[in-house]
CSV table of C-alpha atoms in Angstrom, one decimal:
chain,number,residue,atom,x,y,z
O,1,MET,CA,-25.2,10.0,-1.2
O,2,SER,CA,-25.7,11.5,-4.5
O,3,THR,CA,-23.2,10.7,-8.2
O,4,LEU,CA,-24.8,14.7,-8.4
O,5,GLN,CA,-22.4,15.3,-5.4
O,6,VAL,CA,-19.8,13.1,-6.3
O,7,GLU,CA,-16.8,14.8,-8.0
O,8,ILE,CA,-14.2,13.4,-10.2
O,9,VAL,CA,-10.9,15.1,-9.2
O,10,SER,CA,-7.0,13.7,-10.3
O,11,ARG,CA,-5.4,15.3,-7.4
O,12,LEU,CA,-6.0,14.3,-3.7
O,13,ASP,CA,-4.3,15.3,-0.3
O,14,GLU,CA,-2.2,12.9,2.0
O,15,GLU,CA,-5.5,11.6,3.9
O,16,GLN,CA,-6.8,10.9,1.0
O,17,LYS,CA,-4.4,8.9,-0.2
O,18,LEU,CA,-4.4,7.0,2.4
O,19,GLU,CA,-8.2,6.2,1.7
O,20,VAL,CA,-6.9,5.4,-1.5
O,21,ALA,CA,-4.8,2.9,-0.5
O,22,ARG,CA,-7.6,1.5,2.2
O,23,LEU,CA,-9.9,0.7,-0.5
O,24,PHE,CA,-7.9,-1.0,-2.9
O,25,TYR,CA,-7.1,-3.4,-0.3
O,26,GLN,CA,-10.7,-4.1,1.0
O,27,ALA,CA,-11.6,-3.9,-2.9
O,28,PHE,CA,-9.1,-7.0,-3.7
O,29,VAL,CA,-8.8,-8.7,-0.1
O,30,LEU,CA,-7.9,-12.4,-1.9
O,31,LYS,CA,-5.8,-11.5,-4.6
O,32,PHE,CA,-3.6,-9.0,-1.7
O,33,ASN,CA,-3.5,-12.7,0.7
O,34,GLY,CA,-2.5,-15.0,-2.4
O,35,ILE,CA,-1.1,-13.8,-5.6
O,36,TRP,CA,-0.2,-9.6,-5.3
O,37,ILE,CA,1.3,-9.6,-1.7
O,38,PHE,CA,1.0,-12.7,0.3
O,39,SER,CA,0.2,-11.3,3.5
O,40,ARG,CA,-3.4,-11.8,5.5
O,41,LYS,CA,-2.5,-7.7,7.6
O,42,GLU,CA,-4.1,-4.5,6.7
O,43,GLN,CA,-2.4,-2.6,7.7
O,44,ASP,CA,1.0,-3.4,5.9
O,45,ILE,CA,-0.7,-4.1,3.1
O,46,VAL,CA,-1.9,-0.5,3.1
O,47,LYS,CA,1.7,0.7,4.4
O,48,VAL,CA,2.7,-0.7,1.0
O,49,LEU,CA,0.3,0.0,-1.3
O,50,SER,CA,0.3,3.9,0.0
O,51,ARG,CA,4.4,4.3,-1.1
O,52,CYS,CA,3.5,2.4,-3.7
O,53,LEU,CA,0.5,3.6,-5.7
O,54,ARG,CA,1.5,6.2,-8.7
O,55,TYR,CA,-1.6,8.5,-7.2
O,56,GLU,CA,-0.9,11.0,-10.1
O,57,ASN,CA,-2.0,8.2,-12.5
O,58,ALA,CA,-6.1,7.6,-11.1
O,59,LEU,CA,-9.4,9.3,-11.4
O,60,TYR,CA,-10.9,9.3,-8.2
O,61,ALA,CA,-14.7,9.8,-7.0
O,62,VAL,CA,-15.1,12.1,-4.3
O,63,TYR,CA,-18.1,12.7,-1.9
O,64,GLU,CA,-17.7,15.3,0.8
O,65,GLY,CA,-14.3,15.2,1.0
O,66,LYS,CA,-13.8,11.2,1.4
O,67,VAL,CA,-11.9,9.3,-1.4
O,68,VAL,CA,-15.7,6.8,-2.6
O,69,GLY,CA,-13.7,5.2,-5.7
O,70,PHE,CA,-11.1,5.5,-8.3
O,71,ALA,CA,-9.9,4.3,-11.7
O,72,GLY,CA,-5.8,3.5,-11.8
O,73,LEU,CA,-4.4,4.5,-15.1
O,74,GLU,CA,-2.2,2.5,-17.2
O,75,THR,CA,-0.4,4.4,-20.4
O,76,GLY,CA,2.6,2.5,-21.5
O,77,ASP,CA,4.7,4.2,-18.8
O,78,GLY,CA,4.6,2.1,-15.8
O,79,PHE,CA,1.4,0.3,-13.7
O,80,PHE,CA,-0.8,2.1,-11.5
O,81,MET,CA,0.2,0.0,-8.8
O,82,ALA,CA,3.7,0.0,-8.8
O,83,LEU,CA,5.4,-2.1,-6.0
O,84,SER,CA,9.0,-1.5,-5.3
O,85,TYR,CA,11.7,-3.6,-3.6
O,86,ARG,CA,12.0,-0.7,-1.3
O,87,ALA,CA,8.7,-0.5,0.5
O,88,LEU,CA,8.4,-4.5,0.7
O,89,ARG,CA,11.7,-4.7,2.4
O,90,GLN,CA,10.3,-2.0,4.5
O,91,THR,CA,7.5,-3.3,5.7
O,92,PHE,CA,8.8,-7.4,5.1
O,93,GLY,CA,12.1,-7.2,5.4
O,94,VAL,CA,15.1,-8.3,3.6
O,95,PRO,CA,14.2,-11.8,2.6
O,96,GLY,CA,9.8,-11.7,3.0
O,97,GLY,CA,10.7,-8.5,0.7
O,98,ALA,CA,12.8,-10.1,-2.1
O,99,TRP,CA,10.7,-12.6,-2.9
O,100,ARG,CA,7.7,-10.9,-2.5
O,101,TYR,CA,9.0,-8.7,-5.2
O,102,ALA,CA,10.0,-11.2,-7.5
O,103,ALA,CA,6.6,-13.2,-7.7
O,104,TYR,CA,5.4,-9.5,-8.1
O,105,GLY,CA,7.2,-9.0,-11.8
O,106,ILE,CA,6.2,-12.1,-12.5
O,107,PHE,CA,2.6,-11.8,-12.1
O,108,ARG,CA,3.2,-8.2,-13.9
O,109,LEU,CA,4.8,-10.5,-16.7
O,110,LEU,CA,2.2,-11.9,-17.6
O,111,HIS,CA,0.2,-8.7,-18.2
O,112,GLY,CA,2.4,-6.7,-20.8
O,113,SER,CA,2.3,-3.1,-20.9
O,114,THR,CA,-0.2,-1.2,-22.2
O,115,PRO,CA,-0.4,-0.6,-26.2
O,116,PRO,CA,0.8,3.5,-27.3
O,117,SER,CA,-3.0,3.6,-28.2
O,118,SER,CA,-4.9,2.4,-25.6
O,119,VAL,CA,-5.7,3.2,-22.0
O,120,HIS,CA,-5.9,0.4,-19.4
O,121,ILE,CA,-7.7,0.8,-16.0
O,122,ASP,CA,-6.2,-1.2,-13.4
O,123,PRO,CA,-8.3,-1.3,-11.0
O,124,LEU,CA,-11.6,0.3,-11.1
O,125,VAL,CA,-12.4,0.2,-7.7
O,126,VAL,CA,-15.8,1.9,-5.7
O,127,SER,CA,-16.3,1.7,-1.7
O,128,ALA,CA,-18.7,-0.8,-0.4
O,129,GLU,CA,-21.3,2.1,1.2
O,130,ALA,CA,-20.9,3.5,-2.5
O,131,ARG,CA,-21.9,0.5,-5.0
O,132,GLY,CA,-25.2,0.9,-6.3
O,133,LEU,CA,-25.2,4.0,-6.6
O,134,GLY,CA,-24.0,5.1,-10.4
O,135,ILE,CA,-20.1,5.3,-9.2
O,136,GLY,CA,-18.8,3.2,-11.7
O,137,THR,CA,-20.5,4.6,-14.2
O,138,ARG,CA,-19.3,7.7,-13.5
O,139,LEU,CA,-15.9,7.0,-13.6
O,140,LEU,CA,-15.6,5.5,-17.1
O,141,GLU,CA,-17.3,7.6,-18.3
O,142,ALA,CA,-14.6,10.1,-17.0
O,143,VAL,CA,-12.0,7.7,-18.0
O,144,PHE,CA,-13.7,7.5,-21.9
O,145,ALA,CA,-13.6,11.6,-21.7
O,146,TRP,CA,-9.9,11.4,-20.8
O,147,SER,CA,-8.6,8.8,-22.6
O,148,LYS,CA,-10.5,11.3,-25.9
O,149,GLU,CA,-8.1,13.7,-24.9
O,150,ALA,CA,-5.3,11.8,-24.5
O,151,ASP,CA,-5.5,10.8,-28.0
O,152,ARG,CA,-6.0,7.5,-27.7
O,153,ARG,CA,-8.2,5.4,-29.4
O,154,LYS,CA,-9.2,2.1,-26.8
O,155,VAL,CA,-10.0,1.4,-23.2
O,156,LEU,CA,-8.9,-2.2,-21.8
O,157,LEU,CA,-9.2,-3.7,-18.6
O,158,GLU,CA,-10.3,-7.0,-16.8
O,159,VAL,CA,-12.0,-8.9,-15.0
O,160,VAL,CA,-12.4,-12.0,-13.3
O,161,ASP,CA,-14.6,-14.9,-13.9
O,162,THR,CA,-16.2,-14.6,-9.7
O,163,ASN,CA,-17.4,-11.0,-11.0
O,164,PRO,CA,-20.4,-11.3,-13.0
O,165,LEU,CA,-22.5,-7.4,-11.9
O,166,ALA,CA,-18.6,-6.2,-13.2
O,167,LYS,CA,-18.9,-7.6,-16.4
O,168,LYS,CA,-22.3,-6.6,-16.9
O,169,LEU,CA,-21.4,-2.3,-16.0
O,170,TYR,CA,-18.9,-3.3,-18.5
O,171,GLU,CA,-20.8,-4.5,-21.3
O,172,ARG,CA,-24.0,-1.9,-20.6
O,173,VAL,CA,-20.9,0.8,-21.4
O,174,GLY,CA,-19.9,-0.7,-25.0
O,175,PHE,CA,-17.4,-3.1,-23.1
O,176,ARG,CA,-16.3,-6.5,-25.2
O,177,THR,CA,-14.6,-9.7,-23.9
O,178,PHE,CA,-12.0,-10.2,-27.0
O,179,LYS,CA,-10.1,-12.8,-24.7
O,180,VAL,CA,-9.8,-15.4,-22.1
O,181,GLN,CA,-7.5,-16.5,-20.1
O,182,ASN,CA,-7.2,-19.2,-18.0
O,183,THR,CA,-5.7,-18.5,-14.5
O,184,ARG,CA,-6.5,-21.6,-12.2
O,185,LEU,CA,-3.0,-23.2,-11.8
O,186,PHE,CA,-1.9,-19.2,-9.8
O,187,SER,CA,-5.2,-17.9,-8.5
O,188,ALA,CA,-7.5,-20.6,-8.0
O,189,HIS,CA,-6.8,-19.8,-4.1
O,190,ALA,CA,-7.4,-15.9,-4.8
O,191,GLY,CA,-10.8,-16.7,-5.3
O,192,PHE,CA,-10.8,-16.8,-9.2
O,193,THR,CA,-10.1,-19.6,-12.3
O,194,LYS,CA,-10.6,-16.9,-15.3
O,195,VAL,CA,-9.4,-13.8,-16.5
O,196,LEU,CA,-11.8,-11.5,-19.0
O,197,HIS,CA,-9.7,-9.3,-21.2
O,198,MET,CA,-12.5,-6.9,-22.3
O,199,GLU,CA,-11.6,-3.7,-25.1
O,200,LYS,CA,-13.9,-0.8,-25.2
O,201,LEU,CA,-13.4,1.3,-28.8
O,202,LEU,CA,-13.8,5.0,-28.6
O,203,ASP,CA,-15.3,6.9,-31.6
């Protein structure tokens, strides 16, 4: 696989959308199990995600028709992962859907909304077999270009304290940490205790 052969696109077919939902889960297993959907069944989580992701709000890295990475883009009009009560209820039943939706709402309140002058990346995912090939960098560069065209002056993202490789990548392309949030009380069982909030100012 070569980054020269990877295409950055904004539209997907239905099979590729399912690939995105599966990639999302596989990249954040502990978060989906412990703080987002509270399930250990990949099939159930992928089913919910396939119904709730705002696929039009992302850029995708595609190699030979297969999605190998993506960056969710949030611009102040909602989240890329917009979990709905209906989708959760369809998968987990009325009680299970209700408490999961309430928990998700509380989690999202902690994050707030994206300022009008910014673009928030959530998430940035590269498939396991494609890591180390520069695809994350290609996606970030595409986000910067997209943000400039949208007249945004800043790109925001978060990285957890247990992902130093991602932090190094972000710093290499110009991000800096402007806030460190201690999340130990609700995130330790999901594999991290701090969230680093990072930003990059665009020229």
